[in-house]
mmCIF file of C-alpha atoms in Angstrom:
data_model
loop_
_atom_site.group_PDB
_atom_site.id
_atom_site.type_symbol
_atom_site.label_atom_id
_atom_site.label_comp_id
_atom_site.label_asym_id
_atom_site.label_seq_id
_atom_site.Cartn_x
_atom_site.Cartn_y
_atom_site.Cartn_z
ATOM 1 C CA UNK A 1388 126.669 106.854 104.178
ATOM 2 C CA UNK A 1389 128.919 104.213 102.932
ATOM 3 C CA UNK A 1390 128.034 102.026 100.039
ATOM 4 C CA UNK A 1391 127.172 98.691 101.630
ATOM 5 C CA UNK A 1392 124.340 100.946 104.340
ATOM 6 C CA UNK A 1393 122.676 102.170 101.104
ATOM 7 C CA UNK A 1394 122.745 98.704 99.208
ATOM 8 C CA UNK A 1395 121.043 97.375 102.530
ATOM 9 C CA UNK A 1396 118.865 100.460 102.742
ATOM 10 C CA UNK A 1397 117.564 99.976 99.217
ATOM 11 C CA UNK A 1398 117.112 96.371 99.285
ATOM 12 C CA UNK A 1399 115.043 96.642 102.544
ATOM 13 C CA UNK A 1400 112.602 99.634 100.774
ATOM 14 C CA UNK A 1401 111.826 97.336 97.958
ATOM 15 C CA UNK A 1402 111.050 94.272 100.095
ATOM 16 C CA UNK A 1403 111.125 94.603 103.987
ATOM 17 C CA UNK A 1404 110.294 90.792 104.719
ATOM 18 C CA UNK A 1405 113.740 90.406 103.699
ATOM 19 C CA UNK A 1406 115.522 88.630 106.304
ATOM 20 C CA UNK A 1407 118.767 89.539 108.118
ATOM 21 C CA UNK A 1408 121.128 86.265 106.069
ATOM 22 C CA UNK A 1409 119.427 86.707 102.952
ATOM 23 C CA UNK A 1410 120.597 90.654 102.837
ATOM 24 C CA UNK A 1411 124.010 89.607 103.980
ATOM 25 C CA UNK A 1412 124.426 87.385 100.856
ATOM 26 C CA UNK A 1413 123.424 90.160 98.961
ATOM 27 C CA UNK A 1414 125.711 92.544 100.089
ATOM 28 C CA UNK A 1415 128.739 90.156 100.672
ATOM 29 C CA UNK A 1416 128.380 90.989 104.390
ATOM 30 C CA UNK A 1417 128.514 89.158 107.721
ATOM 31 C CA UNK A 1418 124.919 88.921 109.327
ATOM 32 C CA UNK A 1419 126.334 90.875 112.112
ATOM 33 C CA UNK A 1420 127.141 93.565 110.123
ATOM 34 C CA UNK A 1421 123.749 93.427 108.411
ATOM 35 C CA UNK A 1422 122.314 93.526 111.500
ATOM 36 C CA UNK A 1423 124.260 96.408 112.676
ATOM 37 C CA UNK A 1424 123.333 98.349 110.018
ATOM 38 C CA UNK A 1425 119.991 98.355 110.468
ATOM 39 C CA UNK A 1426 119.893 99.015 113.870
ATOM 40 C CA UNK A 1427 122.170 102.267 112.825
ATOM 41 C CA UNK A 1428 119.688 103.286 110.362
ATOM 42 C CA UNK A 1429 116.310 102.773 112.864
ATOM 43 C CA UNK A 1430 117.795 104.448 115.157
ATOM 44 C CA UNK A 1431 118.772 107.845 112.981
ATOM 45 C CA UNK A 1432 115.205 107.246 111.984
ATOM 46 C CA UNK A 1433 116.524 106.752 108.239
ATOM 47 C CA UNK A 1434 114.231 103.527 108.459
ATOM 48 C CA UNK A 1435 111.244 105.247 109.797
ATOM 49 C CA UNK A 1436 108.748 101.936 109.624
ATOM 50 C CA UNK A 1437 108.345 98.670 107.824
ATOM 51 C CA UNK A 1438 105.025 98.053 105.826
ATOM 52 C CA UNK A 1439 103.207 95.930 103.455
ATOM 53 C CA UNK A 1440 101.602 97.362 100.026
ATOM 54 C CA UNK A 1441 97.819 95.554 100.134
ATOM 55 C CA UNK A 1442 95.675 95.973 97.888
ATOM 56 C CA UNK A 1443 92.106 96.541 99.815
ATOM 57 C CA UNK A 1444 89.939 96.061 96.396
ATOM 58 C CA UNK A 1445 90.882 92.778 96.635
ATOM 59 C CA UNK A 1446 89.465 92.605 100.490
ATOM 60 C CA UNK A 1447 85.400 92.038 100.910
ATOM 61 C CA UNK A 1448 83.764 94.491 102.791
ATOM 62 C CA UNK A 1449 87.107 96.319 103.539
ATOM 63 C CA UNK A 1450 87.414 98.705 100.374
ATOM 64 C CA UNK A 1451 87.266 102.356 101.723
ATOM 65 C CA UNK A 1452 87.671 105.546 100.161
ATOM 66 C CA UNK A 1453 90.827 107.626 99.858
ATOM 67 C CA UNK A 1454 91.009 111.358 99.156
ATOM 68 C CA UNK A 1455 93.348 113.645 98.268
ATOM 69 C CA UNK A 1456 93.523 117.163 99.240
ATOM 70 C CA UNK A 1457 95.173 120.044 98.517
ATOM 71 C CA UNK A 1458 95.316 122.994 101.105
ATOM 72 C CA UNK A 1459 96.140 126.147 100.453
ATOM 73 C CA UNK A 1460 96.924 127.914 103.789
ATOM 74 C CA UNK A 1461 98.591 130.783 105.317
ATOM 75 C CA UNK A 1462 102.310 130.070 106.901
ATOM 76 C CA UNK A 1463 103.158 131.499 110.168
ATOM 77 C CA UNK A 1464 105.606 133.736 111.001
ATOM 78 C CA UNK A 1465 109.035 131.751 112.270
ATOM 79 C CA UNK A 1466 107.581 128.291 111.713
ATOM 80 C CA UNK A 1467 106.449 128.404 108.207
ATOM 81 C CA UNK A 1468 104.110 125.189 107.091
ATOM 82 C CA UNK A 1469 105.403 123.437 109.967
ATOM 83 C CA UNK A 1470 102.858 124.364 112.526
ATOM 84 C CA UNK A 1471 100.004 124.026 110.622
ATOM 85 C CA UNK A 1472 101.410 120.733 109.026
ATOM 86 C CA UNK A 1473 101.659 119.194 112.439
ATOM 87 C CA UNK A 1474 98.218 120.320 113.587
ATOM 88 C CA UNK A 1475 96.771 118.305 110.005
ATOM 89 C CA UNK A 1476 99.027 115.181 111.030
ATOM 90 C CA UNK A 1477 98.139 115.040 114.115
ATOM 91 C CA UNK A 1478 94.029 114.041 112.629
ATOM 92 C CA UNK A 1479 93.710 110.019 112.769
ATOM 93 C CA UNK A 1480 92.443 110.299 109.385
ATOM 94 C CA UNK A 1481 95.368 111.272 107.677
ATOM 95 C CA UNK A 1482 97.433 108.990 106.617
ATOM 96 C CA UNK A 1483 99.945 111.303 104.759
ATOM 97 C CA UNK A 1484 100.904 115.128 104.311
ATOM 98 C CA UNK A 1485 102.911 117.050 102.056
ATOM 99 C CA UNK A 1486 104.913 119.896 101.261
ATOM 100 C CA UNK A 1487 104.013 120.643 97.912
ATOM 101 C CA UNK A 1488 105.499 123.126 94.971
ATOM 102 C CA UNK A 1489 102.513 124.627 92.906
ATOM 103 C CA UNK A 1490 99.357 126.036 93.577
ATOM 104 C CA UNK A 1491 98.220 124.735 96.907
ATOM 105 C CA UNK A 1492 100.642 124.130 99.654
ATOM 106 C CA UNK A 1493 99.879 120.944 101.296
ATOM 107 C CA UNK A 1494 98.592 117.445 99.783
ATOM 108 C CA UNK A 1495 96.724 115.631 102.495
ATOM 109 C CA UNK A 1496 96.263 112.263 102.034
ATOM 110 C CA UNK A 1497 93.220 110.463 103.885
ATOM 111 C CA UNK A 1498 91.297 107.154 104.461
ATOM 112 C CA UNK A 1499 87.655 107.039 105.180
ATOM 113 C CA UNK A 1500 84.735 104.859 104.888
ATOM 114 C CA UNK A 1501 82.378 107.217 103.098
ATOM 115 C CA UNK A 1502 82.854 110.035 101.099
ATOM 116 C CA UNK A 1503 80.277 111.292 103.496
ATOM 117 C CA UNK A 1504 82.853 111.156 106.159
ATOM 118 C CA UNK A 1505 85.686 112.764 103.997
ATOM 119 C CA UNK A 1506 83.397 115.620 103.387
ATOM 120 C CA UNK A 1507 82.712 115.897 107.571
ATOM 121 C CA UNK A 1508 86.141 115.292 107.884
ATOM 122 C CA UNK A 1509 86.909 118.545 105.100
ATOM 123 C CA UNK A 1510 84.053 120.713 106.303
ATOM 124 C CA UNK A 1511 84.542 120.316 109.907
ATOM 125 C CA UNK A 1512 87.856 119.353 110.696
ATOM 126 C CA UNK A 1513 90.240 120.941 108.124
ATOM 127 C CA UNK A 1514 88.785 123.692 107.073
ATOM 128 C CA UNK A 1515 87.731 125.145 109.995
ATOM 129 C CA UNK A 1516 91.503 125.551 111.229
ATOM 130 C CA UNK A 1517 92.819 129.185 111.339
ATOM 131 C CA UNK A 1518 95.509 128.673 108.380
ATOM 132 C CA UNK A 1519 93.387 127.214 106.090
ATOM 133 C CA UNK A 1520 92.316 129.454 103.249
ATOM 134 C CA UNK A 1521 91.178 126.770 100.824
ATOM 135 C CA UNK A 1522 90.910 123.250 99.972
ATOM 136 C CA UNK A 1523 90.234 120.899 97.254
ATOM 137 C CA UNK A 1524 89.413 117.157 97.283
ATOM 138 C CA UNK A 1525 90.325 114.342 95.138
ATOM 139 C CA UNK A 1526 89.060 110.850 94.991
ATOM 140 C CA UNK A 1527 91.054 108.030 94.262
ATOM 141 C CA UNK A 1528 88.858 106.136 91.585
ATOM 142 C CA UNK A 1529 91.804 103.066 91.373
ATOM 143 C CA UNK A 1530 95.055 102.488 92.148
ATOM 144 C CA UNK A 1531 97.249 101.256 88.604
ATOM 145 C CA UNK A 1532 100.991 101.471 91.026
ATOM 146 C CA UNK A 1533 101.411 102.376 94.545
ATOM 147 C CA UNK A 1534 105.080 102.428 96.389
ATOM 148 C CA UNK A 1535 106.219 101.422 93.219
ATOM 149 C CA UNK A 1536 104.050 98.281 92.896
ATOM 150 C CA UNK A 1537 101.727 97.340 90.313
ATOM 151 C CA UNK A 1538 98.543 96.626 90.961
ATOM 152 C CA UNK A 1539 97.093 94.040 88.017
ATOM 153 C CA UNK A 1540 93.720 93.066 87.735
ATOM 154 C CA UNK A 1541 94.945 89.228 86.799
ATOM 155 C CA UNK A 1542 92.627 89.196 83.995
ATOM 156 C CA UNK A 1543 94.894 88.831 81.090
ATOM 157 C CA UNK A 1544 97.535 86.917 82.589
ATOM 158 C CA UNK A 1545 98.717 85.774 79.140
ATOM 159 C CA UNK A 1546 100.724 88.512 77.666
ATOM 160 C CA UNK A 1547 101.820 86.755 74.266
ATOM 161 C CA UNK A 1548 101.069 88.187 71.175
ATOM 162 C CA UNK A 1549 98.777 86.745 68.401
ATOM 163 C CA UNK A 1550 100.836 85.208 66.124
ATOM 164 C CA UNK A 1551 98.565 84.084 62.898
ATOM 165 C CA UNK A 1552 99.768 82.978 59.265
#
């Protein structure tokens, strides 16, 4: 990948409201070649999607609850994690999965209403799949960064320090 695709490539991963002529005065590019670019890059799939970071504690009535799980499970012979990992993507629920390092071997990520429903989700879903050999579940209590972003409450917005005689 040559220099100017990866200076494009970063700038669009740490804002992707960007616009085409503000990226090509960035780079010191034509907006053709911007444009170009990025088209390469969707279609390789190296830009997979464009999303917004939103903070849903801020949202009435729209705050959820978010677990993460870790699976241990038993890989299958020529396909690994693979098979199984597709078969836990494939769930609406989740909204990410990982290969992990460590003691499990996937981290599912998942968004629900109710803990309620994660626990259906866990007990009926996941666990009853033939791979699965165990699973635990994390709550997220509050998010501090996510993607990189900070969430702040806005309470102290005045970060000086005390200065007194």
């Amino acid at each position: 990948m040559e220099k100017h695709e990866l200076e494009i490539l970063k700038l669009v991963e740490d804002n992707g409201r960007l616009g085409v002529p503000s990226i090509a005065k960035m780079v010191d590019c034509t907006e053709e070649e911007v444009q170009a670019v990025l088209n390469k890059l969707e279609k390789e799939n190296v830009i997979v999607s464009y999303a917004a970071v939103v903070d849903w504690s801020k949202v009435e009535e729209q705050e959820g609850v978010t677990a993460m799980i870790d699976v241990k499970v038993t890989p299958q012979r020529g396909v690994g994690f693979d098979e199984v990992a597709e078969r836990i993507y494939r769930f609406p629920e989740v909204k990410a999965l990982y290969l992990v390092s460590g003691a499990y071997d996937l981290s599912v990520v998942i968004d629900g209403k109710t803990m309620s429903e994660i626990a259906g989700f866990v007990s009926e879903k996941l666990s009853t799949l033939d791979s699965v050999i165990s699973t635990t579940t994390h709550f997220r209590l509050k998010t501090y960064k996510h993607d990189g972003v900070v969430f702040e409450d806005g309470e102290d917005d005045d970060k000086r320090i005390v200065v007194s005689p």
